[in-house]
Tab-separated table of C-alpha atoms in Angstrom:
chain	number	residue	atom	x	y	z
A	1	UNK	CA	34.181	18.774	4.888
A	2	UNK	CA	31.704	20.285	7.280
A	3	UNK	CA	30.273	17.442	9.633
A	4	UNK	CA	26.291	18.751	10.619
A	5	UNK	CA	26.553	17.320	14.264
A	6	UNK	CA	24.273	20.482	14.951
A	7	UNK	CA	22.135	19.584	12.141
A	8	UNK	CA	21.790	16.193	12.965
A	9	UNK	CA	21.131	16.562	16.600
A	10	UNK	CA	18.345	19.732	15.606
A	11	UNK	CA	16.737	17.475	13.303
A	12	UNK	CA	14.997	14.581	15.970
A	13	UNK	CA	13.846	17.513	17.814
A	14	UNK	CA	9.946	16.893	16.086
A	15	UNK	CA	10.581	13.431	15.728
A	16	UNK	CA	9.501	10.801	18.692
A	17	UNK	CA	12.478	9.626	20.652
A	18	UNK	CA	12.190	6.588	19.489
A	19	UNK	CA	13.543	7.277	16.587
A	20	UNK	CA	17.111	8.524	17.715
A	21	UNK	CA	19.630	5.615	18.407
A	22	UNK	CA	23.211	5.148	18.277
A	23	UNK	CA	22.835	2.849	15.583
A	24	UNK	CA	20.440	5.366	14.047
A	25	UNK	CA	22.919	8.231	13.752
A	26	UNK	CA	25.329	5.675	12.666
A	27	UNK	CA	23.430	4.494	9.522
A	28	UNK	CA	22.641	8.139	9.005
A	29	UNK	CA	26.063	9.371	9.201
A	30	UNK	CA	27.400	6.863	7.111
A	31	UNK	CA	24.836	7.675	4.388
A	32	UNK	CA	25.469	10.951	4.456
A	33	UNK	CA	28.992	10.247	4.351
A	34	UNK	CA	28.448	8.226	1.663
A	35	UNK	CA	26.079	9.686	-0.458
A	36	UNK	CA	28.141	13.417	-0.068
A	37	UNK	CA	30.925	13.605	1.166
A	38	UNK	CA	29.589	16.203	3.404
A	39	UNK	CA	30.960	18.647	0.741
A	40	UNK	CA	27.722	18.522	-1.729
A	41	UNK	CA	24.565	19.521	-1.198
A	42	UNK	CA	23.400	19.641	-4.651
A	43	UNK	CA	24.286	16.760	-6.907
A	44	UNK	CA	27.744	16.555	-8.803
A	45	UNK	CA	27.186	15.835	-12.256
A	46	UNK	CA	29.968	15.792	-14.851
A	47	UNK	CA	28.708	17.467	-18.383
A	48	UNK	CA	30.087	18.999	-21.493
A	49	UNK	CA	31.205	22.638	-21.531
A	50	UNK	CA	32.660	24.078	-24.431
A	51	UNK	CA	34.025	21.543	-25.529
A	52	UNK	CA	35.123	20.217	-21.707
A	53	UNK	CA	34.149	17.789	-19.111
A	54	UNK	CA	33.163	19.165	-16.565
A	55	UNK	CA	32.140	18.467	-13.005
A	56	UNK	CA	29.442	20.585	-11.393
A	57	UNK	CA	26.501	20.686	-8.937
A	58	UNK	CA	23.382	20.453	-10.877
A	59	UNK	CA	22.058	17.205	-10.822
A	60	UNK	CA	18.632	16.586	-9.362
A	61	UNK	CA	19.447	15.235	-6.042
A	62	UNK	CA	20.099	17.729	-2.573
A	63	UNK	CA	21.147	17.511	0.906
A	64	UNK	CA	24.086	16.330	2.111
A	65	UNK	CA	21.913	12.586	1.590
A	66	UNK	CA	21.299	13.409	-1.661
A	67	UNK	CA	17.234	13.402	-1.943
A	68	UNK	CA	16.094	13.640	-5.303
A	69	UNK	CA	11.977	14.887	-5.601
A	70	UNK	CA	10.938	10.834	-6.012
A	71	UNK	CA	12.647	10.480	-2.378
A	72	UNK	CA	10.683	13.334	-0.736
A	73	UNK	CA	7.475	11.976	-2.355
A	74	UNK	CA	8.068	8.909	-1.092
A	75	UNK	CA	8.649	9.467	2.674
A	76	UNK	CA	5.275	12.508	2.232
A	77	UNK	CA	3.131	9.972	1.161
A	78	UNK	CA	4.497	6.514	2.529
A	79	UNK	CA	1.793	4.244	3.593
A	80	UNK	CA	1.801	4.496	7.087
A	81	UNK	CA	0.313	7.844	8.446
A	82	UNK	CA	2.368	8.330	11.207
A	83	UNK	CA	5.886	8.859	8.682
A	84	UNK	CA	3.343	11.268	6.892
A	85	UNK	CA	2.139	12.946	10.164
A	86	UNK	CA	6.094	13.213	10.915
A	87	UNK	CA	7.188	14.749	7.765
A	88	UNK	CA	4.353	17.128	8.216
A	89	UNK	CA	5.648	18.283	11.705
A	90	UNK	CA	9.425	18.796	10.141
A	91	UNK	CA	8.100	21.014	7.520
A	92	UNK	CA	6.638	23.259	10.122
A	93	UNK	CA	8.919	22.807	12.141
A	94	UNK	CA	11.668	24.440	9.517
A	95	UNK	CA	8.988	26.581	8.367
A	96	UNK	CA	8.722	24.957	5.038
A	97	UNK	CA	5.101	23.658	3.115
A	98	UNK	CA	4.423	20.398	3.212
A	99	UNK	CA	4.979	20.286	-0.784
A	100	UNK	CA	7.807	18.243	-2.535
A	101	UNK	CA	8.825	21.177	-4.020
A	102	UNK	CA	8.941	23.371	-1.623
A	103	UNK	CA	11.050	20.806	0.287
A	104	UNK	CA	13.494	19.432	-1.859
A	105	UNK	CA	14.575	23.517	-2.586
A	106	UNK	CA	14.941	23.719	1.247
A	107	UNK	CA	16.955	20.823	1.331
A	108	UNK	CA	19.465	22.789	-0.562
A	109	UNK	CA	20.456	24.805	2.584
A	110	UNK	CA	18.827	22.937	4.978
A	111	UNK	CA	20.690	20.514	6.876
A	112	UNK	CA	18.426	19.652	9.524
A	113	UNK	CA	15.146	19.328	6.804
A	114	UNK	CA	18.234	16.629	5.070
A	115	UNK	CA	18.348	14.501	7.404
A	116	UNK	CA	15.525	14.595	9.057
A	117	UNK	CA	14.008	13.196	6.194
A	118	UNK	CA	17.115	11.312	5.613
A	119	UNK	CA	16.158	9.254	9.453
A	120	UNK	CA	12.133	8.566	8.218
A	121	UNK	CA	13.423	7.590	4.776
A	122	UNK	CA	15.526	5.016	6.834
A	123	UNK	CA	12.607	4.623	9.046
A	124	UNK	CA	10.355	3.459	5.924
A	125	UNK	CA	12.554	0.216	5.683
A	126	UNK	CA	11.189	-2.607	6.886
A	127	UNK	CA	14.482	-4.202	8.728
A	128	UNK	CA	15.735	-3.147	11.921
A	129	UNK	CA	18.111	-0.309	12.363
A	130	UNK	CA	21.399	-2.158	10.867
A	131	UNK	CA	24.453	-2.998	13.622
A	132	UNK	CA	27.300	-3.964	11.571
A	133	UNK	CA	28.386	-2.665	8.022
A	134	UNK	CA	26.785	-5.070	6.023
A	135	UNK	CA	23.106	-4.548	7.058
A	136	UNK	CA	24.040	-1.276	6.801
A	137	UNK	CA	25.150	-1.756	2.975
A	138	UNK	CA	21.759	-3.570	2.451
A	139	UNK	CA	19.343	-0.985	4.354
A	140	UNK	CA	21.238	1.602	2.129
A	141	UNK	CA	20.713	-0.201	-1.446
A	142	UNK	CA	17.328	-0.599	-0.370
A	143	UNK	CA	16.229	2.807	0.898
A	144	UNK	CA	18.493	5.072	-1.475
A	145	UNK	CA	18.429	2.801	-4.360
A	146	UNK	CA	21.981	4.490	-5.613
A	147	UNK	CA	22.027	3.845	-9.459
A	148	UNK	CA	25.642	3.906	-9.344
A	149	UNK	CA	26.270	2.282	-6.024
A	150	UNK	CA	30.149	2.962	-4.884
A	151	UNK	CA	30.970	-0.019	-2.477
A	152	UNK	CA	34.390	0.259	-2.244
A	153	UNK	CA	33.572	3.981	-0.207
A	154	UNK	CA	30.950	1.934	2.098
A	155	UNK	CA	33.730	0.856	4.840
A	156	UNK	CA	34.972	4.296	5.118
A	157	UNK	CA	31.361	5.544	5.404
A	158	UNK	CA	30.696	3.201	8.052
A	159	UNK	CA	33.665	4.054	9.926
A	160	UNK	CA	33.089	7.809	9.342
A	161	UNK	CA	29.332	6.795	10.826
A	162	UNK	CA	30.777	5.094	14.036
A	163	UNK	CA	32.730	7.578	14.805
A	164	UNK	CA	30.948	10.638	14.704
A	165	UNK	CA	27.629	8.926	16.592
């Protein structure tokens, strides 16, 4: 496991301070953690290949937060401008269009285009920046919407989170 402290700290660079916290890079860490692994930055998938299962990164979502396209459409064109204005200025930014496309195949080697759109993905939630596990549980179901949700890896993620902020 690669941890993207670089990454991470790279991507609030076009964001407004305000949205870098402690408890920020927490949650965000602890996604990441728990979404990836920090090992993945394409979806794991487990198909059929002759005749075997087998596990391998093709699924739709990318990033170490695993975005899938309806993700990156949803922070592009969330309802308040300013998330919009800030996507905008961390496509240019990373030098990528301001196209879903275009930035969920950047997001395949792009750490800091992950989570920066990982932190206005969180920032599109209507709660407070969580402070203990459970909101953080909550704000995650809510802003990922995981269809196979893994609680039993939360604590660790959370505990991965706290320590690397």
């Amino acid at each position: 496991m690669t941890y993207p402290y670089k990454e991470i700290n790279e991507a609030f660079a076009p964001l407004p301070a305000k949205l870098d916290s402690i408890g920020v890079r927490i949650q965000l860490t602890a996604i990441g953690y728990q979404e990836s692994l920090f090992e993945h930055r394409r979806q794991v998938v487990t198909v059929t290949r002759d005749g075997a299962k087998v596990n391998v990164p093709e699924g739709p979502a990318v990033s170490f937060w695993q975005f899938e396209r309806s993700g990156i459409t949803g922070v592009m064109n969330f309802y308040r401008p300013q998330v919009v204005e800030w996507a905008r200025s961390v496509c240019t930014a990373r030098g990528v269009p301001f196209a879903v496309e275009a930035v969920w195949s950047a997001m395949q080697t792009d750490d800091v285009l992950g989570a920066a759109f990982a932190r206005l993905l969180m920032y599109t939630d209507a709660a407070p920046v969580p402070v203990v596990q459970s909101e953080g549980w909550a704000m995650y179901l809510r802003t990922w919407r995981p269809s196979k949700p893994k609680p039993s890896r939360w604590q660790s993620s959370w505990v991965f989170g706290v320590k690397c902020a």
